[in-house]
Short mmCIF file of C-alpha atoms in Angstrom, two decimals:
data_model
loop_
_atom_site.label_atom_id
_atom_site.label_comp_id
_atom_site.label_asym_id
_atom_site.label_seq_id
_atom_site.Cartn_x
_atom_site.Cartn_y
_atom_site.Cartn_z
CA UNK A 204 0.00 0.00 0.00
CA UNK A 205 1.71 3.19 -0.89
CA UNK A 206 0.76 6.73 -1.12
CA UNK A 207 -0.28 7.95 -4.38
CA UNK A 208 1.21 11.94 -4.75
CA UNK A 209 -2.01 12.74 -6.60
CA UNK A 210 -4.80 11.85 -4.83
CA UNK A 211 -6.37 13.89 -2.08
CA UNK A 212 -6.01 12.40 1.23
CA UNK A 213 -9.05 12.25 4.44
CA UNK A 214 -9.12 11.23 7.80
CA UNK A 215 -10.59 7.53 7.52
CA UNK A 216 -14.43 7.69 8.98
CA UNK A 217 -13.26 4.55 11.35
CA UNK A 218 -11.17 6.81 13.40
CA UNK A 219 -11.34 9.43 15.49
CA UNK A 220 -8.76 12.67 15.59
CA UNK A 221 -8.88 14.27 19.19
CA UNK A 222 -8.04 17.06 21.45
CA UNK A 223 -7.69 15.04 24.90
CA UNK A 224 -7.78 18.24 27.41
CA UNK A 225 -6.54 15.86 30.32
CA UNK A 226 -3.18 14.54 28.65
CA UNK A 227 -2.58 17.96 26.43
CA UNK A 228 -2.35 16.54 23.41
CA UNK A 229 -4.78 15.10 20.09
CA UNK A 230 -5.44 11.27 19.79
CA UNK A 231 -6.25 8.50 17.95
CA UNK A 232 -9.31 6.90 18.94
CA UNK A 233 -10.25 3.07 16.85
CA UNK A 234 -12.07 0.68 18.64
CA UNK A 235 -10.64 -0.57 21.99
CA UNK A 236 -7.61 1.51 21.42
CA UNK A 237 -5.76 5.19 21.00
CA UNK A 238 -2.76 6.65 19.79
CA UNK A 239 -1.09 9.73 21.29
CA UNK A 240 -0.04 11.65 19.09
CA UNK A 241 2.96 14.40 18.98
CA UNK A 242 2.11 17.83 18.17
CA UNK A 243 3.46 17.50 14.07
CA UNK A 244 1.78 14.18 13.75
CA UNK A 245 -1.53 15.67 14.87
CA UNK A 246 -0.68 19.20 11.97
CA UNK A 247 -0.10 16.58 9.15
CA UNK A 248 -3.73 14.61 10.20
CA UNK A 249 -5.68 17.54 10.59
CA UNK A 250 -4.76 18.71 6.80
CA UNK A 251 -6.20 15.61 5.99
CA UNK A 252 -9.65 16.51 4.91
CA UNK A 253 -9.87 15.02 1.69
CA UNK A 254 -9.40 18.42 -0.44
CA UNK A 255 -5.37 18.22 -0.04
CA UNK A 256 -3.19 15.86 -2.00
CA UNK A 257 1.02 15.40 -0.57
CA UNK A 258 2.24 18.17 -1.94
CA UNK A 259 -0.80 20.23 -0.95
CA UNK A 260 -0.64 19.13 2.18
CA UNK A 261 3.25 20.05 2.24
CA UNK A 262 2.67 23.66 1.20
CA UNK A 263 -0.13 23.66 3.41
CA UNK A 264 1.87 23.64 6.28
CA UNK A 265 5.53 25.34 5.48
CA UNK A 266 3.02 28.17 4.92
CA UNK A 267 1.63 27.34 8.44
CA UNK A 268 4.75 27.48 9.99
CA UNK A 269 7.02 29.80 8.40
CA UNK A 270 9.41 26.98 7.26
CA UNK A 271 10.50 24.95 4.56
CA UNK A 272 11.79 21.35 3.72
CA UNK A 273 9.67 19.85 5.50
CA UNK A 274 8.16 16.90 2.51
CA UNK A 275 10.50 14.33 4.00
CA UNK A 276 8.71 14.17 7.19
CA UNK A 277 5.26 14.87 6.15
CA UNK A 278 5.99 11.73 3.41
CA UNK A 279 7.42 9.33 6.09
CA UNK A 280 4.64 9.77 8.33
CA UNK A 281 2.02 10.09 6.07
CA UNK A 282 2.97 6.31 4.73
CA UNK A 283 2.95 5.19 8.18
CA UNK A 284 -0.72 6.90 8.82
CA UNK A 285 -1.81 5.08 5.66
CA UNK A 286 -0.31 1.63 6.80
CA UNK A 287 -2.08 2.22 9.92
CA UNK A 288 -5.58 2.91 8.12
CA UNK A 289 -5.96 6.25 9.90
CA UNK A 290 -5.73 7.95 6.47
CA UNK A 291 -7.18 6.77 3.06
CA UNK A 292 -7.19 7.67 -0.36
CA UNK A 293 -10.31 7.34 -3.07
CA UNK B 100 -1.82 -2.93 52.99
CA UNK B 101 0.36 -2.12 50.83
CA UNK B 102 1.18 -0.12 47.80
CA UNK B 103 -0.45 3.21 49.38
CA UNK B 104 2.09 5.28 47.37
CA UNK B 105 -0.52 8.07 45.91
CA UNK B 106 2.25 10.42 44.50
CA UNK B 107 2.33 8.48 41.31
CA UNK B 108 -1.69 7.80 40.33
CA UNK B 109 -2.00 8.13 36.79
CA UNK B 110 -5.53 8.69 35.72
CA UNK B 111 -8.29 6.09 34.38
CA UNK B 112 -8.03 5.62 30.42
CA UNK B 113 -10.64 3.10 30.14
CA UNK B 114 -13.95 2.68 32.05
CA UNK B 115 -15.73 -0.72 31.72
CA UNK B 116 -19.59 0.59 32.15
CA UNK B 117 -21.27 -2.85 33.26
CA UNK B 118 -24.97 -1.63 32.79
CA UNK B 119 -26.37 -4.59 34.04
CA UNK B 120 -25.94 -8.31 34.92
CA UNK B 121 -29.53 -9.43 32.69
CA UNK B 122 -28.53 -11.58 30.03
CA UNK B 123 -30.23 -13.69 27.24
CA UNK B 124 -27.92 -15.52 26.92
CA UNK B 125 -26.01 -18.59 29.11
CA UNK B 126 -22.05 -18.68 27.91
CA UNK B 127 -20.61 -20.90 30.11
CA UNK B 128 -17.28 -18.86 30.09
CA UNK B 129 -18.66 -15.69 31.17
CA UNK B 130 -17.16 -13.45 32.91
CA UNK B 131 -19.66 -11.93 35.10
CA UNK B 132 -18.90 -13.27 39.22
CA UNK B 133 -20.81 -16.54 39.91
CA UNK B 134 -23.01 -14.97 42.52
CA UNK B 135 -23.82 -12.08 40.32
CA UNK B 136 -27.79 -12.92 40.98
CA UNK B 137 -26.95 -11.57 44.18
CA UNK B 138 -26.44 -7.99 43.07
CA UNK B 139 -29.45 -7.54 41.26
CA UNK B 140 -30.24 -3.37 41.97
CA UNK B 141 -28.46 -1.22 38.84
CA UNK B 142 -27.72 2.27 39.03
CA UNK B 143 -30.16 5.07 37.65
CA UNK B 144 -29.54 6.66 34.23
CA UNK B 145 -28.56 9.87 36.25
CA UNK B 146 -26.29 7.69 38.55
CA UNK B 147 -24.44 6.41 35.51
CA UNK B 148 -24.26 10.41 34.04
CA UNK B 149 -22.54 10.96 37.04
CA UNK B 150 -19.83 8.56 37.03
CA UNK B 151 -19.68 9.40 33.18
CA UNK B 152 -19.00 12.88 33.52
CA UNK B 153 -16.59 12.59 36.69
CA UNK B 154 -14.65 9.53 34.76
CA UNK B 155 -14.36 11.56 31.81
CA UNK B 156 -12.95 14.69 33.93
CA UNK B 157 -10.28 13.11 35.12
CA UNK B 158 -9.52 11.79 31.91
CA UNK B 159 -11.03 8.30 30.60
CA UNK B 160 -11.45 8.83 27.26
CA UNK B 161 -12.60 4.81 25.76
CA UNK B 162 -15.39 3.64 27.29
CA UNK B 163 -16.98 0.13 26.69
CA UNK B 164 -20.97 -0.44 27.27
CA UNK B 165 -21.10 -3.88 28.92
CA UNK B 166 -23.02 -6.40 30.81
CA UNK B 167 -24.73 -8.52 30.88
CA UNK B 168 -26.62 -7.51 27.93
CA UNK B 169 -26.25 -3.72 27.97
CA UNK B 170 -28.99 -3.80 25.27
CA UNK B 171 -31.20 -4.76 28.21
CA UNK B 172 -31.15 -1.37 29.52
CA UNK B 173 -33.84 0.56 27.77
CA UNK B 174 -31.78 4.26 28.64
CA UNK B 175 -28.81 2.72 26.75
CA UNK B 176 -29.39 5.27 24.06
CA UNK B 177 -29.72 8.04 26.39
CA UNK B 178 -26.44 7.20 27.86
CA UNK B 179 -24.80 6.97 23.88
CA UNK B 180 -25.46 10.81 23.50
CA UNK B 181 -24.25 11.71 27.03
CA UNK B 182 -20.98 9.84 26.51
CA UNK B 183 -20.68 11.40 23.03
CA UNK B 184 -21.42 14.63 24.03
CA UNK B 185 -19.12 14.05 26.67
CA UNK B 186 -16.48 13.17 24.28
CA UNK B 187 -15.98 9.40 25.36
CA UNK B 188 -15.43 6.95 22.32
CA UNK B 189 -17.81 4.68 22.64
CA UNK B 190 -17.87 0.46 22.28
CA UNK B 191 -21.03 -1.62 22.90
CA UNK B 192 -19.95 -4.67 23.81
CA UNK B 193 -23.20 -6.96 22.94
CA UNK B 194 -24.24 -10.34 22.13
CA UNK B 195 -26.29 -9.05 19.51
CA UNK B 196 -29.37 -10.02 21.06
CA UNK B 197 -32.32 -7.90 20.88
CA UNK B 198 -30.41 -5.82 18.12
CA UNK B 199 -32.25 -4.56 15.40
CA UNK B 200 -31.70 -1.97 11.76
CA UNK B 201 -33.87 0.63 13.99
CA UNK B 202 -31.64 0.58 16.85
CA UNK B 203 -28.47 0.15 14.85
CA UNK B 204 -29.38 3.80 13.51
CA UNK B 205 -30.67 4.86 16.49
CA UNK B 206 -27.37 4.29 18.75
CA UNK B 207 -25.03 5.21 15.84
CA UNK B 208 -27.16 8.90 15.27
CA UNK B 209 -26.75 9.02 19.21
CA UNK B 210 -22.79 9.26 18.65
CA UNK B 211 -21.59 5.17 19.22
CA UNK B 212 -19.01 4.70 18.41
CA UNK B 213 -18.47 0.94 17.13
CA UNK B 214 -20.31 -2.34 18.03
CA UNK B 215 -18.48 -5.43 18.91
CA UNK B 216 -20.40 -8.56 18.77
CA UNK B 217 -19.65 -11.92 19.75
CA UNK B 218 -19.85 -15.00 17.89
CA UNK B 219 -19.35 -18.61 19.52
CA UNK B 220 -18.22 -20.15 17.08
CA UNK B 221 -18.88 -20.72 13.40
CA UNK B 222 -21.69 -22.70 13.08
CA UNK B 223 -25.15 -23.02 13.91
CA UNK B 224 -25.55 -25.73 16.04
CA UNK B 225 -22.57 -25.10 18.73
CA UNK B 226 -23.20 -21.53 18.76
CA UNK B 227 -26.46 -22.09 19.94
CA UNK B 228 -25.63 -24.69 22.35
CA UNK B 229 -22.75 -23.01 23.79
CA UNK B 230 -24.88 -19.40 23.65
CA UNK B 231 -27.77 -21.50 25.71
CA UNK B 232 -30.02 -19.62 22.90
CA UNK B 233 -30.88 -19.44 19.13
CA UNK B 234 -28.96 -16.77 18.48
CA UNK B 235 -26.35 -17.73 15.43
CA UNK B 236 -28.32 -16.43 12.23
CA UNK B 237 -29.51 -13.37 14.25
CA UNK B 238 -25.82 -12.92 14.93
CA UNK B 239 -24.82 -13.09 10.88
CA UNK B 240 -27.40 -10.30 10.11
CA UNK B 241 -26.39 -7.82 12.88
CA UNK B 242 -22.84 -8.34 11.65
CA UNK B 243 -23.62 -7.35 8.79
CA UNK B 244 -26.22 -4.47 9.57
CA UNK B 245 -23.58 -3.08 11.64
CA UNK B 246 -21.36 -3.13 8.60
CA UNK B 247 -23.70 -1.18 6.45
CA UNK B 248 -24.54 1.71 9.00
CA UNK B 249 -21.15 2.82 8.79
CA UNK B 250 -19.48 1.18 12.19
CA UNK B 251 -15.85 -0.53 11.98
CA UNK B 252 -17.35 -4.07 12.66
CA UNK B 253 -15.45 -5.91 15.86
CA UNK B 254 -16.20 -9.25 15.74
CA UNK B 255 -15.28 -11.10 19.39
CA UNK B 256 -15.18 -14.78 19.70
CA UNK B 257 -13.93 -16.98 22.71
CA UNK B 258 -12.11 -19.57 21.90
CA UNK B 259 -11.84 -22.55 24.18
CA UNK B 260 -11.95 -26.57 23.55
CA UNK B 261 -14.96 -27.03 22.22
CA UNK B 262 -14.99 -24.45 19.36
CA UNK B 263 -11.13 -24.28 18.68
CA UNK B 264 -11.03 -27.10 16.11
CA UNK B 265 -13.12 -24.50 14.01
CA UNK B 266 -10.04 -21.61 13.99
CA UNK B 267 -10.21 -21.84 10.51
CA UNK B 268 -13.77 -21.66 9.78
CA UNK B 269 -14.52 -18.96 12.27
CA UNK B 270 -11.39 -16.42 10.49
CA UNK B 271 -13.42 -17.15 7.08
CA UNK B 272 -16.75 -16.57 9.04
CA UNK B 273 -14.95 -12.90 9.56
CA UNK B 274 -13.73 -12.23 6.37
CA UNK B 275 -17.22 -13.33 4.84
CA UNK B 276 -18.96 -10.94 7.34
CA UNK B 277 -16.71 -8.24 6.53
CA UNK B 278 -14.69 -7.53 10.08
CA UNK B 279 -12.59 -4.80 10.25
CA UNK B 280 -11.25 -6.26 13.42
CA UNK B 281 -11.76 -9.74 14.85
CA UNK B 282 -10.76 -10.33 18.53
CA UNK B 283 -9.94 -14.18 19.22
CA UNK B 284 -10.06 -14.10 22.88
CA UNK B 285 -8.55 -17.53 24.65
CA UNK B 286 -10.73 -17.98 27.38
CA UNK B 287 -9.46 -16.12 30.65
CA UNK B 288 -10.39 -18.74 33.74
CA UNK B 289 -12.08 -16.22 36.04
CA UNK B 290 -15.94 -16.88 36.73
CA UNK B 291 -17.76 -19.19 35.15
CA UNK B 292 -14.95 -20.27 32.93
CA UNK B 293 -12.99 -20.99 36.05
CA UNK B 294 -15.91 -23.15 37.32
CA UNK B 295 -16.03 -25.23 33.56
CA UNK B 296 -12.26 -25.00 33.49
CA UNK B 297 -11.90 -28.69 32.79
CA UNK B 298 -14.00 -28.86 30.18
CA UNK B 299 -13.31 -25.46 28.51
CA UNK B 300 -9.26 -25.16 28.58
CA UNK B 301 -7.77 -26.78 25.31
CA UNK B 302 -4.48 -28.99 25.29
CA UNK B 303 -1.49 -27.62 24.28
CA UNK B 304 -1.50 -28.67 20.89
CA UNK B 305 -5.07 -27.76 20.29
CA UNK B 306 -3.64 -24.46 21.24
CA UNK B 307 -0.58 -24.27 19.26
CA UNK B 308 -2.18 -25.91 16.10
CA UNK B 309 -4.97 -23.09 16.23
CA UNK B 310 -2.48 -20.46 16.79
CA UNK B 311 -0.76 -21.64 14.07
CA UNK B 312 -3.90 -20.86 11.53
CA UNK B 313 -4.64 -17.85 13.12
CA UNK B 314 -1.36 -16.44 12.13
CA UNK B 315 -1.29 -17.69 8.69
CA UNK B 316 -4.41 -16.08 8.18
CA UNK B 317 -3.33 -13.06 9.60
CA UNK B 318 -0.83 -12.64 7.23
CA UNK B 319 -3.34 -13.19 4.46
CA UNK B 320 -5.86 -10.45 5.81
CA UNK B 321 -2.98 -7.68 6.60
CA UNK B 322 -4.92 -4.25 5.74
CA UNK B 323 -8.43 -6.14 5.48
CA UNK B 324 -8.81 -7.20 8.81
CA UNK B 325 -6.97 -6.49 11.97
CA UNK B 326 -6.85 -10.05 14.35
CA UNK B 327 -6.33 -9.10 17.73
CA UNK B 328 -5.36 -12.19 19.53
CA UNK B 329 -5.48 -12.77 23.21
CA UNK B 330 -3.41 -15.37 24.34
CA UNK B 331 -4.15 -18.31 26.83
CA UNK B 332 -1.87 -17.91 29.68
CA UNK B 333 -2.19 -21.02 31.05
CA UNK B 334 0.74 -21.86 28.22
CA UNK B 335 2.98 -19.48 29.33
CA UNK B 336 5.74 -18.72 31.54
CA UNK B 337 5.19 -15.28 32.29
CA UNK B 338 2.29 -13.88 33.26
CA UNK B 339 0.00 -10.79 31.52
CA UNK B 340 0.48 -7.48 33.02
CA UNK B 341 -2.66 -7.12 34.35
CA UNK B 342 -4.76 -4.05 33.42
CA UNK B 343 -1.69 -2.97 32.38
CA UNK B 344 -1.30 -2.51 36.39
CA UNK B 345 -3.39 -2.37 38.73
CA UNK B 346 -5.15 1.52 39.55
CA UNK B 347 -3.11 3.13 36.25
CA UNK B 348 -5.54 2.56 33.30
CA UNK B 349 -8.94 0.33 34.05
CA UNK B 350 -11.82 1.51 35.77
CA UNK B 351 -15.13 -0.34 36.11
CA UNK B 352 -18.20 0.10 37.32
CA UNK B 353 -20.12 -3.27 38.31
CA UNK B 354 -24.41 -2.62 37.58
CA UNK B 355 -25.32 -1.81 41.52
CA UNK B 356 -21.89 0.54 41.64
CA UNK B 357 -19.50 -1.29 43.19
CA UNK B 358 -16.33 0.11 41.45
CA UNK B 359 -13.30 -2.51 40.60
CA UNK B 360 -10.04 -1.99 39.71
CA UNK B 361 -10.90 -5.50 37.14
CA UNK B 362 -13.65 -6.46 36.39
CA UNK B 363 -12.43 -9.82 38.37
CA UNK B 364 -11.49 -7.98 41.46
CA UNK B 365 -15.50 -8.32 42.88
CA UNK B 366 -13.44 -12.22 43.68
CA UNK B 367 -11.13 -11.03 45.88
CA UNK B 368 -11.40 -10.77 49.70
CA UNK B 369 -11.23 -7.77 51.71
CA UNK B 370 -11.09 -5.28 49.21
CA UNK B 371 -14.09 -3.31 50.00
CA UNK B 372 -14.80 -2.14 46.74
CA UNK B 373 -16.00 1.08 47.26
CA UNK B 374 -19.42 2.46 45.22
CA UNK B 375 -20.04 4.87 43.09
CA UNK B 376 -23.26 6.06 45.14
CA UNK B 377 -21.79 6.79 48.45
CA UNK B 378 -17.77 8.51 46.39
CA UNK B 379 -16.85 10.44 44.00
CA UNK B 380 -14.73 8.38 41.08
CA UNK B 381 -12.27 11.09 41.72
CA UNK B 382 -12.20 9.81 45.73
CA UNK B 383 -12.72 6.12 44.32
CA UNK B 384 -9.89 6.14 42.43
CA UNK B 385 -6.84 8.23 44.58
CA UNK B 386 -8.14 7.33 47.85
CA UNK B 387 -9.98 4.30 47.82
CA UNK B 388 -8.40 1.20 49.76
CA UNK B 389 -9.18 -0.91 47.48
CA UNK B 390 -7.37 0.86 44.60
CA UNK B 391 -4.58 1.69 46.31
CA UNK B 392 -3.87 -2.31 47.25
CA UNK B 393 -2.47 -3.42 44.73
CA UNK B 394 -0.63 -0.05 43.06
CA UNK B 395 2.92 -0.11 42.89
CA UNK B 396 5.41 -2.66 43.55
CA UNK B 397 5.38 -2.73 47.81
CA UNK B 398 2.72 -5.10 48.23
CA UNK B 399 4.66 -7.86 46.37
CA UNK B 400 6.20 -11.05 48.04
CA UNK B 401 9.08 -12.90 46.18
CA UNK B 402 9.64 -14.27 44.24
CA UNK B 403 8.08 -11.41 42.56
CA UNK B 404 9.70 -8.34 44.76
CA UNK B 405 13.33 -9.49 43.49
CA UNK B 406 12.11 -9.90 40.45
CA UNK B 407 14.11 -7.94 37.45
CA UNK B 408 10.45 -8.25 35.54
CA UNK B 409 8.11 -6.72 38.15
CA UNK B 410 7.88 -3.57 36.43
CA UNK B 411 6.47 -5.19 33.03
CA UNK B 412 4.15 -7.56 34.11
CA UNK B 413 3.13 -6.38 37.76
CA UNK B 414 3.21 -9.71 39.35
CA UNK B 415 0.25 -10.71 37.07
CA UNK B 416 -3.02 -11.07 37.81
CA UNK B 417 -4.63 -11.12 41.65
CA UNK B 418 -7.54 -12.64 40.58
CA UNK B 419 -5.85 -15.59 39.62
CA UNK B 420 -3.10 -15.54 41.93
CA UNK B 421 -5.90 -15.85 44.21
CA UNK B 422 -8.26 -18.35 42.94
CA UNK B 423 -5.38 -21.12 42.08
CA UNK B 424 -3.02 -20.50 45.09
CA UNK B 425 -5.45 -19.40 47.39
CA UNK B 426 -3.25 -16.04 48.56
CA UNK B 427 -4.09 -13.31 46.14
CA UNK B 428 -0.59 -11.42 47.18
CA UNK B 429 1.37 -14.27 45.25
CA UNK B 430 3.25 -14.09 41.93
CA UNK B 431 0.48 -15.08 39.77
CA UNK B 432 1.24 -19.04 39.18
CA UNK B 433 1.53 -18.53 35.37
CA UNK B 434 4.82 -17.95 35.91
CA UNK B 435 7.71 -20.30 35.69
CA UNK B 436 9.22 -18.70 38.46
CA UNK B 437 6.39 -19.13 40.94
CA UNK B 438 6.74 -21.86 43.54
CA UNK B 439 3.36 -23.00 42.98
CA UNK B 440 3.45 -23.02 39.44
CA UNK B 441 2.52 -27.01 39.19
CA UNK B 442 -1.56 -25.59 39.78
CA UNK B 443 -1.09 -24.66 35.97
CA UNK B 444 0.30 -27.67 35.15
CA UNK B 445 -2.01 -29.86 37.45
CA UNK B 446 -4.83 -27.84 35.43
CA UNK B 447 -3.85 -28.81 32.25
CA UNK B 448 -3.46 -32.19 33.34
CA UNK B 449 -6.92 -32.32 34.62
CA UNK B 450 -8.48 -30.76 31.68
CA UNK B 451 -6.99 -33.58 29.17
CA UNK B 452 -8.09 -36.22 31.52
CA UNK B 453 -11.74 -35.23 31.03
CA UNK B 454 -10.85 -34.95 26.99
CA UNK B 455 -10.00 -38.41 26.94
CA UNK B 456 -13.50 -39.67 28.86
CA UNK B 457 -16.05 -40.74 27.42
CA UNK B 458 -18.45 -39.24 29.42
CA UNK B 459 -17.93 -35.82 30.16
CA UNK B 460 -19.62 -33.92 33.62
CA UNK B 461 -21.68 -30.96 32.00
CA UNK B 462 -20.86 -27.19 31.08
CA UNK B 463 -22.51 -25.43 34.01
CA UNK B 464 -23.97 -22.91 32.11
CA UNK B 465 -24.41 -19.04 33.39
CA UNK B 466 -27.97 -18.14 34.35
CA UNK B 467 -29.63 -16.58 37.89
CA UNK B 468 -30.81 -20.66 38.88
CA UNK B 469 -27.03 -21.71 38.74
CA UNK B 470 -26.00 -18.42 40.22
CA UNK B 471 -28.00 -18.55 43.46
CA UNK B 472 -26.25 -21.68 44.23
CA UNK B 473 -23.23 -19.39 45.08
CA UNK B 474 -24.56 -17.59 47.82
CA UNK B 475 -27.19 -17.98 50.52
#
């Protein structure tokens, strides 16, 4: 299963992407389970909306944070997220 | 008692609502105490707002709807929309029974979450005999129905010696129905499953032979189907960590209140489980003796206090530290290292001995008749 750079990418409809107020910091809630996730995890899912392919999602958020270079990252994890089923693609 | 150290609590994760102890059905492996028929009061939909809304404060974010048959519990809905609005993720955990299309919609456009129903195994006849109930093609449809409203589909069956010869037929049963996730859960011997023990536990190559096709297929559904498998520990040498510790992630709430650190712990002596109508789950859980027993590491007795392992599995469970070796403060027997680990092997034993009779005592099966003979 791979990413494909075209595609736009949503949050899959069998998860749930959450601000936990008690442990500071979003989850991952699937059934009988949850993933904590680090703050730059939690930026790249919440682009994931299903309007935004890669490099959309890349541009997305140098603009966010004033930075650059970050594809690398955003790639690796995103191909993790997908692996996972927390992301999909049509 | 020991393990008083509160400076470390870490908050509940999970809460284990047990909404009542009513049941249609008679599994013979249940895990519901023996003498549950002598807690028969449940708490009020407001009671059960209560604990929802303190639980959720402090920070339990998964919560499973139990029983029993939580379907029995005509405010179930009710309760759906308060955890949701709460922002609790929300499992029923249900036979199926008693579930229709109507009130498939109606719980998932009240916010639940996911349903996870249990199978007994993958055909008619022994589901229903083990289930004490026509129940198997009722089963198949609700599968499915949950499938097509939109929840990730948790299929839960317990394996155990008289449906693991079907392993394979019960992972195509799952892919046929569509799981997203199927838990194979090895019968845990607490409750009734203790009391059937010698008829339920498998040999060891029953075991192994069924793990053995359960990993294959694992391997074949990778990205279809997520298998969850819960391992027997009888065939171990170490034990499980236990709730992941004892008083760090599992809260649950029995149906009249009574508030349990497992949902086991109802077993063990002089606890004093405190309930949720007389303390806060706040108090419950920092204060509460009976949460504070077992926390830490300074209630342990070798060989587990010298052990270099304490830390990752806790000494195992209490509950069945307590039910095989009669001292619930011992190294659960599981482990190699315990000096009365021969009640595991004396166990086994005794369960192939009845395998190879011809005539077999009876399952007792779980219902309020064979309950109230555990308590007077």
């Amino acid at each position: 299963m791979a990413l494909d750079p075209d595609l736009p990418i949503s949050f899959s409809p069998m998860h749930r992407l959450q601000w936990e107020e008690a442990q500071q910091k979003d989850v991952i809630l699937y059934p009988e389970g949850m993933v904590e996730l680090n703050q730059s995890s939690a930026e790249i899912l919440k682009q994931c909306d299903g309007s935004r392919n890669v490099e959309q999602i890349v541009t997305e958020l140098e603009k966010k944070f004033a930075t650059s270079g970050l594809k690398d990252d955003i790639v690796g994890f995103l191909q993790i997220a997908l692996q996972n089923g927390w992301i999909q693609q049509p | 008692m020991a393990g008083s150290n509160n400076l470390n609590i870490t908050p509940p994760r999970w809460l284990l609502a047990e909404l009542t102890y009513a049941c249609p059905l008679q599994c013979p492996y249940c895990s519901n105490p023996l003498d549950y028929a002598k807690y028969p009061s449940e708490l009020s939909t407001d009671d059960w707002k209560r604990v929802l809304s303190q639980a959720r404060k402090m920070g339990a974010v998964q919560l499973g709807f139990s029983g029993g048959e939580p379907l029995t519990r005509q405010d179930l809905p009710e309760l759906v929309k308060y955890a949701r609005k709460l922002g609790y993720y929300s499992n029923l955990i249900t036979s199926g029974y008693g579930l229709d299309e109507e009130k498939i919609i109606q719980l998932k456009t009240a916010g639940l979450d996911h349903i996870q129903v249990s199978i007994q195994a993958s055909s008619q006849e022994l589901n229903d005999h083990l289930a004490g109930t026509k129940s198997f093609q009722h089963k198949k449809e609700v599968a499915h129905l949950v499938k097509n409203n939109g929840y990730p589909m948790v299929l839960c069956v317990v394996i155990h010696r008289e449906n693991i010869h079907q392993m394979q037929q019960i992972l195509e049963m799952a892919e046929e129905l569509g799981a997203d996730y199927l838990e194979l859960a090895n019968t845990q011997y607490y409750g009734w499953a203790h009391l059937n023990r010698d008829l339920l536990l498998p040999t060891k190559e029953q075991f192994l032979k069924a793990e053995q096709i359960a990993q294959a297929f694992k391997e074949k559904v990778a990205g279809k189907m997520k298998i969850y498998y819960v391992i027997p520990d009888f065939y171990e040498d170490r034990p499980k960590a236990c709730m992941n510790g004892w008083g760090t992630t599992f809260l649950t709430i029995a149906p009249d209140g009574v508030a349990l650190p497992c949902h086991s712990a109802r077993e063990l002596p002089g606890l004093d489980c405190p309930n949720v109508n007389d303390f806060s789950i706040e108090e419950i859980w920092n204060e509460s003796k009976a949460f504070n027993f077992f926390r830490g590491v300074d209630w342990m007795k070798e060989p587990c206090r010298s052990c270099d392992e304490k830390h990752k599995d806790f000494g195992g469970c209490r509950c069945q530290a307590y039910l095989l070796t009669g001292d619930m403060y011992n190294a659960d027997p599981v482990c190699s290292k315990s000096p009365d680990h021969h009640v595991i092997e004396e166990a086994i034993q005794a369960a192939k001995k009845t395998t190879n009779q011809a005539k077999e005592a009876p399952l007792v099966f779980r219902n309020n008749k064979a309950s109230k003979q555990f308590f007077s």
